Coordinates of N, CA and C in Angstrom, one line a residue:
X55 N 90.2 88.7 108.4 CA 90.0 89.0 107.0 C 90.7 87.8 106.2
X56 N 90.0 87.3 105.2 CA 90.5 86.2 104.4 C 91.4 86.7 103.2
X57 N 92.4 86.1 102.9 CA 93.3 86.4 101.8 C 92.9 85.6 100.5
X58 N 91.9 84.7 100.6 CA 91.5 83.9 99.5 C 91.1 84.9 98.3
X59 N 91.5 84.5 97.1 CA 91.3 85.3 95.9 C 92.0 86.6 95.9
X60 N 93.0 86.8 96.7 CA 93.8 88.1 96.6 C 95.1 87.7 96.0
X61 N 95.7 88.7 95.3 CA 97.0 88.5 94.6 C 98.2 88.5 95.5
X62 N 99.2 87.7 95.0 CA 100.5 87.7 95.7 C 101.1 89.1 95.6
X63 N 101.7 89.6 96.7 CA 102.3 90.9 96.7 C 103.7 90.8 96.4
X64 N 104.3 91.9 95.9 CA 105.7 91.9 95.5 C 106.7 91.6 96.6
X65 N 107.7 90.9 96.3 CA 108.8 90.7 97.3 C 110.1 90.2 96.5
X66 N 111.2 90.4 97.1 CA 112.5 89.9 96.6 C 113.2 89.5 97.9
X67 N 113.8 88.3 97.9 CA 114.5 87.8 99.0 C 115.6 86.9 98.6
X68 N 116.5 86.5 99.6 CA 117.5 85.5 99.4 C 117.0 84.2 99.9
X69 N 117.4 83.1 99.3 CA 116.9 81.8 99.7 C 118.1 80.8 99.6
X70 N 117.9 79.7 100.4 CA 118.8 78.6 100.3 C 118.1 77.6 99.5
X71 N 118.8 77.1 98.4 CA 118.2 76.1 97.5 C 119.3 75.2 96.9
X72 N 119.2 73.9 97.2 CA 120.1 73.0 96.6 C 121.6 73.3 96.8
X73 N 121.9 73.7 98.0 CA 123.3 74.0 98.3 C 123.8 75.4 97.9
X74 N 123.0 76.2 97.5 CA 123.4 77.6 97.0 C 122.5 78.6 97.5
X75 N 123.0 79.9 97.5 CA 122.1 81.0 97.8 C 121.6 81.6 96.5
X76 N 120.3 81.8 96.4 CA 119.7 82.3 95.2 C 118.7 83.4 95.6
X77 N 118.5 84.3 94.6 CA 117.5 85.3 94.8 C 116.1 84.8 94.3
X78 N 115.1 85.1 95.0 CA 113.7 84.7 94.6 C 112.8 85.9 94.8
X79 N 112.0 86.1 93.8 CA 111.0 87.2 93.9 C 109.6 86.7 93.5
X80 N 108.6 87.6 93.6 CA 107.3 87.3 93.2 C 107.2 86.9 91.8
X81 N 108.0 87.5 90.9 CA 108.1 87.3 89.5 C 108.4 85.8 89.2
X82 N 109.2 85.2 90.1 CA 109.6 83.8 89.9 C 108.4 82.8 90.2
X83 N 107.4 83.3 90.9 CA 106.3 82.5 91.3 C 105.2 82.4 90.2
X84 N 105.0 83.6 89.5 CA 103.9 83.7 88.6 C 104.1 82.7 87.4
X85 N 102.9 82.1 86.9 CA 102.9 81.2 85.8 C 102.9 79.8 86.2
X86 N 103.0 79.5 87.5 CA 102.9 78.1 88.0 C 102.2 78.1 89.4
X87 N 101.9 76.9 89.8 CA 101.3 76.7 91.1 C 102.4 76.9 92.1
X88 N 102.1 77.4 93.3 CA 103.2 77.6 94.3 C 102.6 77.4 95.7
X89 N 103.3 76.8 96.6 CA 103.0 76.7 98.0 C 104.0 77.6 98.8
X90 N 103.4 78.5 99.6 CA 104.2 79.2 100.6 C 103.9 78.6 101.9
X91 N 104.9 78.0 102.5 CA 104.8 77.1 103.7 C 105.5 77.9 104.9
X92 N 104.8 78.7 105.6 CA 105.4 79.5 106.7 C 105.5 78.6 108.0
X93 N 106.6 78.9 108.7 CA 106.8 78.2 110.0 C 107.6 79.2 110.9
X94 N 107.5 79.0 112.2 CA 108.0 80.0 113.1 C 109.5 80.2 113.1
X95 N 110.3 79.1 113.2 CA 111.7 79.4 113.3 C 112.5 78.1 113.0
X96 N 113.7 78.3 112.5 CA 114.7 77.2 112.3 C 115.1 76.7 113.7
X97 N 115.7 75.5 113.7 CA 116.2 74.8 114.9 C 115.2 74.7 116.0
X98 N 114.0 74.4 115.6 CA 112.9 74.2 116.6 C 112.4 72.7 116.6
X99 N 111.2 72.5 116.9 CA 110.7 71.1 117.2 C 109.7 70.6 116.2
X100 N 108.5 71.3 116.1 CA 107.5 70.8 115.2 C 107.9 71.2 113.8
X101 N 108.5 72.3 113.6 CA 108.9 72.8 112.3 C 109.7 71.8 111.4
X102 N 110.7 71.1 112.0 CA 111.5 70.2 111.1 C 110.6 69.0 110.7
X103 N 109.7 68.6 111.6 CA 108.8 67.4 111.2 C 107.9 67.8 110.1
X104 N 107.4 69.0 110.1 CA 106.6 69.5 108.9 C 107.4 69.6 107.7
X105 N 108.5 70.3 107.8 CA 109.4 70.5 106.6 C 109.9 69.2 106.0
X106 N 110.2 68.2 106.8 CA 110.6 66.9 106.4 C 109.4 66.2 105.7
X107 N 108.2 66.3 106.3 CA 107.1 65.6 105.7 C 106.8 66.3 104.3
X108 N 106.9 67.6 104.2 CA 106.7 68.3 102.9 C 107.8 67.8 101.9
X109 N 109.0 67.6 102.4 CA 110.1 67.2 101.5 C 109.8 65.8 100.9
X110 N 109.1 64.9 101.7 CA 108.7 63.6 101.3 C 107.7 63.7 100.2
X111 N 106.9 64.8 100.1 CA 105.9 64.9 99.1 C 106.3 65.8 97.9
X112 N 107.5 66.3 98.0 CA 108.0 67.3 97.0 C 108.0 66.8 95.6
X113 N 108.4 65.5 95.4 CA 108.4 65.0 94.0 C 107.0 64.9 93.4
X114 N 106.0 64.5 94.2 CA 104.7 64.5 93.7 C 104.2 65.9 93.4
X115 N 104.5 66.9 94.3 CA 104.1 68.2 94.0 C 104.8 68.8 92.7
X116 N 106.0 68.4 92.5 CA 106.7 68.8 91.3 C 106.0 68.2 90.1
X117 N 105.6 67.0 90.2 CA 104.8 66.4 89.1 C 103.5 67.1 88.8
X118 N 103.0 67.7 89.8 CA 101.7 68.5 89.7 C 102.0 69.9 89.2
X119 N 103.2 70.2 89.0 CA 103.6 71.6 88.5 C 103.6 72.6 89.6
X120 N 103.9 72.2 90.8 CA 103.9 73.0 92.0 C 105.3 73.2 92.5
X121 N 105.7 74.5 92.8 CA 106.9 74.8 93.4 C 106.6 75.1 94.9
X122 N 107.5 74.8 95.8 CA 107.4 75.0 97.2 C 108.4 76.0 97.7
X123 N 107.9 76.9 98.5 CA 108.8 77.9 99.2 C 108.5 77.9 100.7
X124 N 109.4 77.3 101.4 CA 109.2 77.4 102.9 C 109.7 78.8 103.3
X125 N 109.1 79.4 104.3 CA 109.4 80.8 104.7 C 109.4 80.8 106.3
X126 N 110.5 81.4 106.8 CA 110.5 81.8 108.2 C 111.3 83.2 108.2
X127 N 111.3 83.8 109.4 CA 111.9 85.1 109.5 C 113.4 84.9 109.8
X128 N 113.9 83.7 109.7 CA 115.4 83.5 109.8 C 116.0 83.9 108.4
X129 N 117.3 84.0 108.4 CA 118.0 84.4 107.2 C 118.3 83.1 106.4
X130 N 118.7 83.3 105.1 CA 119.1 82.2 104.3 C 120.3 81.5 104.8
X131 N 121.2 82.2 105.5 CA 122.4 81.6 106.2 C 122.0 80.6 107.2
X132 N 121.0 81.0 108.0 CA 120.5 80.1 109.1 C 119.9 78.9 108.5
X133 N 119.1 79.1 107.4 CA 118.5 77.9 106.7 C 119.6 77.0 106.2
X134 N 120.7 77.5 105.7 CA 121.8 76.7 105.2 C 122.4 75.9 106.4
X135 N 122.6 76.5 107.5 CA 123.2 75.9 108.7 C 122.3 74.8 109.2
X136 N 121.0 75.0 109.2 CA 120.0 74.0 109.7 C 120.0 72.9 108.7
X137 N 120.0 73.2 107.4 CA 120.0 72.1 106.4 C 121.3 71.2 106.6
X138 N 122.4 71.8 106.9 CA 123.6 71.0 107.1 C 123.6 70.2 108.4
X139 N 123.0 70.7 109.4 CA 123.0 70.0 110.7 C 121.9 69.0 111.0
X140 N 120.8 69.2 110.4 CA 119.6 68.3 110.6 C 119.4 67.3 109.5
X141 N 119.4 66.0 109.9 CA 119.1 65.0 108.9 C 117.7 65.2 108.2
X142 N 116.8 65.6 109.0 CA 115.4 65.8 108.5 C 115.4 66.9 107.5
X143 N 115.9 68.1 108.0 CA 115.9 69.3 107.1 C 116.9 69.1 106.0
X144 N 117.9 68.3 106.1 CA 118.9 68.0 105.1 C 118.3 67.4 103.8
X145 N 117.1 66.8 103.9 CA 116.5 66.2 102.7 C 115.7 67.1 101.9
X146 N 115.6 68.4 102.3 CA 114.8 69.4 101.6 C 115.5 69.8 100.3
X147 N 114.8 69.8 99.2 CA 115.3 70.3 97.9 C 114.5 71.4 97.4
X148 N 113.4 71.8 98.1 CA 112.7 73.0 97.7 C 113.3 74.3 98.2
X149 N 112.8 75.4 97.8 CA 113.4 76.7 98.2 C 113.1 77.0 99.7
X150 N 114.1 77.5 100.4 CA 113.9 77.9 101.8 C 114.2 79.4 101.8
X151 N 113.1 80.2 101.9 CA 113.2 81.6 101.8 C 113.6 82.3 103.1
X152 N 114.6 83.1 103.1 CA 114.8 83.9 104.3 C 114.0 85.2 104.3
X153 N 113.4 85.6 105.4 CA 112.6 86.7 105.5 C 112.8 87.5 106.8
X154 N 114.1 87.9 107.0 CA 114.4 88.5 108.3 C 113.8 89.9 108.5
X155 N 113.4 90.6 107.4 CA 112.7 91.9 107.5 C 111.2 91.7 107.6
X156 N 110.7 90.5 107.4 CA 109.3 90.2 107.5 C 108.5 90.6 106.4
X157 N 109.1 91.0 105.2 CA 108.3 91.5 104.1 C 107.3 90.4 103.6
X158 N 107.7 89.2 103.4 CA 106.8 88.2 102.8 C 105.8 87.8 103.9
X159 N 106.3 87.6 105.1 CA 105.4 87.2 106.2 C 104.3 88.3 106.4
X160 N 104.6 89.5 106.3 CA 103.6 90.6 106.4 C 102.8 90.7 105.2
X161 N 103.3 90.4 104.0 CA 102.5 90.4 102.8 C 101.3 89.4 102.9
X162 N 101.6 88.3 103.6 CA 100.6 87.3 103.8 C 99.8 87.5 105.1
X163 N 100.0 88.6 105.8 CA 99.4 88.9 107.1 C 99.5 87.8 108.0
X164 N 100.8 87.3 108.2 CA 101.0 86.1 108.9 C 102.1 86.3 110.0
X165 N 102.3 87.5 110.4 CA 103.3 87.8 111.4 C 102.7 87.8 112.8
X166 N 103.3 87.1 113.7 CA 102.9 87.2 115.1 C 103.3 88.5 115.7
X167 N 102.3 89.3 116.1 CA 102.5 90.6 116.5 C 103.4 90.7 117.7
X168 N 104.4 91.5 117.6 CA 105.4 91.8 118.7 C 106.4 90.7 118.8
X169 N 106.4 89.6 118.0 CA 107.3 88.5 118.2 C 108.3 88.4 117.0
X170 N 108.0 88.9 115.9 CA 108.9 88.8 114.7 C 109.0 87.4 114.1
X171 N 108.0 86.6 114.4 CA 107.9 85.2 114.0 C 106.7 85.0 113.1
X172 N 106.8 84.1 112.1 CA 105.6 83.8 111.3 C 104.8 82.8 112.0
X173 N 103.5 82.9 111.8 CA 102.6 81.8 112.3 C 102.8 80.6 111.4
X174 N 102.3 79.4 111.9 CA 102.4 78.2 111.1 C 101.2 78.2 110.1
X175 N 101.6 78.5 108.8 CA 100.5 78.7 107.8 C 100.9 78.3 106.4
X176 N 100.0 77.9 105.6 CA 100.2 77.4 104.3 C 99.3 78.2 103.3
X177 N 99.8 78.6 102.2 CA 99.1 79.3 101.2 C 99.4 78.6 99.8
X178 N 98.3 78.3 99.1 CA 98.5 77.8 97.7 C 98.1 78.9 96.8
X179 N 99.1 79.2 95.9 CA 98.9 80.3 94.9 C 98.7 79.6 93.5
X180 N 97.8 80.1 92.7 CA 97.6 79.6 91.4 C 98.5 80.3 90.4
X181 N 98.6 79.8 89.1 CA 99.5 80.4 88.2 C 99.3 81.9 87.9
X182 N 98.1 82.4 88.2 CA 97.9 83.8 88.0 C 98.3 84.6 89.2
X183 N 98.9 84.0 90.2 CA 99.4 84.7 91.4 C 98.3 85.0 92.4
X184 N 97.2 84.2 92.4 CA 96.0 84.4 93.3 C 96.0 83.3 94.4
X185 N 95.8 83.7 95.6 CA 95.7 82.8 96.7 C 94.4 82.0 96.6
X186 N 94.5 80.6 96.5 CA 93.4 79.8 96.4 C 93.0 79.0 97.6
X187 N 94.1 78.7 98.4 CA 93.9 77.9 99.7 C 94.8 78.5 100.7
X188 N 94.3 78.6 101.9 CA 95.1 79.0 103.1 C 94.7 78.2 104.3
X189 N 95.7 78.0 105.1 CA 95.5 77.2 106.4 C 96.4 77.8 107.4
X190 N 95.9 78.1 108.6 CA 96.8 78.6 109.7 C 96.5 77.8 110.9
X191 N 97.5 77.3 111.6 CA 97.3 76.5 112.8 C 98.1 77.1 113.9
X192 N 97.7 76.6 115.1 CA 98.4 77.1 116.3 C 99.8 76.6 116.4
X193 N 100.5 77.1 117.3 CA 101.9 76.7 117.5 C 102.2 75.2 117.6
X194 N 101.4 74.5 118.3 CA 101.8 73.1 118.6 C 101.2 72.1 117.7
X195 N 100.4 72.5 116.6 CA 99.8 71.6 115.7 C 100.5 71.6 114.4
X196 N 101.1 70.4 114.1 CA 101.8 70.3 112.8 C 100.8 70.0 111.7
X197 N 101.2 70.3 110.5 CA 100.4 70.0 109.3 C 100.8 68.7 108.6
X198 N 99.9 68.3 107.7 CA 100.0 67.0 107.0 C 100.2 67.3 105.5
X199 N 101.4 67.0 105.0 CA 101.7 67.3 103.6 C 100.9 66.5 102.6
X200 N 100.5 65.3 103.0 CA 99.6 64.5 102.1 C 98.3 65.1 101.9
X201 N 97.8 65.7 103.0 CA 96.5 66.5 102.9 C 96.7 67.7 102.0
X202 N 97.9 68.3 102.1 CA 98.2 69.5 101.3 C 98.2 69.1 99.8
X203 N 98.7 67.9 99.5 CA 98.8 67.4 98.1 C 97.3 67.2 97.6
X204 N 96.5 66.7 98.5 CA 95.1 66.5 98.1 C 94.4 67.8 97.8
X205 N 94.7 68.8 98.6 CA 94.1 70.2 98.4 C 94.6 70.8 97.1
X206 N 95.9 70.6 96.8 CA 96.4 71.0 95.5 C 95.7 70.4 94.3
X207 N 95.5 69.1 94.4 CA 94.8 68.4 93.3 C 93.3 68.9 93.2
X208 N 92.7 69.1 94.3 CA 91.3 69.7 94.2 C 91.3 71.1 93.6
X209 N 92.2 71.9 94.0 CA 92.3 73.3 93.5 C 92.5 73.3 92.0
X210 N 93.4 72.4 91.6 CA 93.7 72.3 90.2 C 92.6 71.7 89.4
X211 N 91.8 70.8 90.0 CA 90.7 70.2 89.3 C 89.6 71.3 89.1
X212 N 89.3 72.1 90.2 CA 88.3 73.1 90.1 C 88.7 74.2 89.1
X213 N 90.0 74.5 89.0 CA 90.4 75.5 88.0 C 90.2 75.0 86.6
X214 N 90.5 73.7 86.4 CA 90.4 73.1 85.1 C 89.0 72.7 84.7
X215 N 88.1 72.7 85.6 CA 86.7 72.2 85.4 C 85.7 73.3 85.9
X216 N 85.6 74.4 85.3 CA 84.6 75.4 85.8 C 83.2 74.8 85.9
X217 N 82.6 75.3 87.0 CA 81.2 74.8 87.2 C 81.2 73.5 88.1
X218 N 82.3 73.0 88.4 CA 82.4 71.8 89.3 C 83.1 72.2 90.6
X219 N 82.7 71.5 91.7 CA 83.4 71.7 93.0 C 83.7 70.3 93.6
X220 N 84.7 70.3 94.4 CA 85.1 69.0 95.1 C 84.5 69.0 96.5
X221 N 83.8 67.9 96.8 CA 83.2 67.8 98.1 C 84.2 67.4 99.2
X222 N 83.8 67.3 100.4 CA 84.7 66.9 101.5 C 85.4 65.6 101.2
X223 N 86.6 65.4 101.6 CA 87.4 64.2 101.4 C 87.6 63.8 100.0
X224 N 87.4 64.7 99.0 CA 87.5 64.4 97.6 C 88.9 63.9 97.3
X225 N 89.0 62.9 96.6 CA 90.3 62.4 96.1 C 90.3 62.3 94.6
X226 N 91.4 62.5 94.0 CA 91.6 62.5 92.5 C 90.8 61.3 91.9
X227 N 90.0 61.6 90.9 CA 89.2 60.5 90.3 C 87.8 60.3 90.9
X228 N 87.6 60.9 92.0 CA 86.3 60.7 92.7 C 85.2 61.7 92.1
X229 N 84.0 61.4 92.4 CA 82.9 62.2 91.9 C 83.0 63.6 92.4
X230 N 82.6 64.6 91.6 CA 82.5 66.0 92.0 C 81.1 66.4 92.0
X231 N 80.8 67.7 92.3 CA 79.5 68.2 92.3 C 79.4 69.4 91.3
X232 N 78.2 69.5 90.8 CA 77.9 70.6 89.9 C 76.8 71.4 90.6
X233 N 77.2 72.5 91.3 CA 76.2 73.3 92.1 C 75.0 73.8 91.2
X234 N 73.8 73.5 91.6 CA 72.6 74.0 90.9 C 71.5 74.0 91.9
X235 N 70.4 74.6 91.5 CA 69.2 74.6 92.3 C 68.7 73.2 92.6
X236 N 69.0 72.2 91.6 CA 68.6 70.9 91.8 C 69.3 70.1 93.0
X237 N 70.4 70.6 93.4 CA 71.1 70.0 94.5 C 70.7 70.6 95.9
X238 N 70.1 71.7 95.9 CA 69.7 72.4 97.2 C 68.9 71.4 98.0
X239 N 69.3 71.1 99.2 CA 68.6 70.3 100.2 C 68.7 68.8 99.9
X240 N 69.5 68.4 98.9 CA 69.5 67.0 98.5 C 70.9 66.3 98.9
X241 N 71.7 67.1 99.5 CA 73.0 66.5 99.9 C 73.0 66.3 101.4

């Protein structure tokens, strides 16, 4: 079942953010674009490479009005310890949400059954709290944050230009499509 066009479900959790513990809820997400970036566990192998790559793109995402929330079923305390110990994870300045009870992970239907771990998944939420983009990959396949930025730009473009869509490999400034009967069979 796809979660595209479904609303963000309520949650409240503790997070590690910029050297402090903070509370984050679904109410903090509404009104802006948000990325929920799920990963299986702290102190692992593929996860820090993805989180570091996302940290490298965070300034651009912020310029696009996007907040980032990484999520695993670890606690906010474990996130803080990993942030302190790993050079790669130490450059993260976005929110690292603890989800030890699995509320957020289950809200996104992203829990590995019987394991208590999140799947490797990304969800883009629009300012109305609606899921616009989702991607789930297998354990060993890391994501590309530059591609995520491209998808954010495309989703924002489509939201701001009703009646237009972004074709494959669309980049900001490139031509879009206006679906109509005239295009059927011509692409």
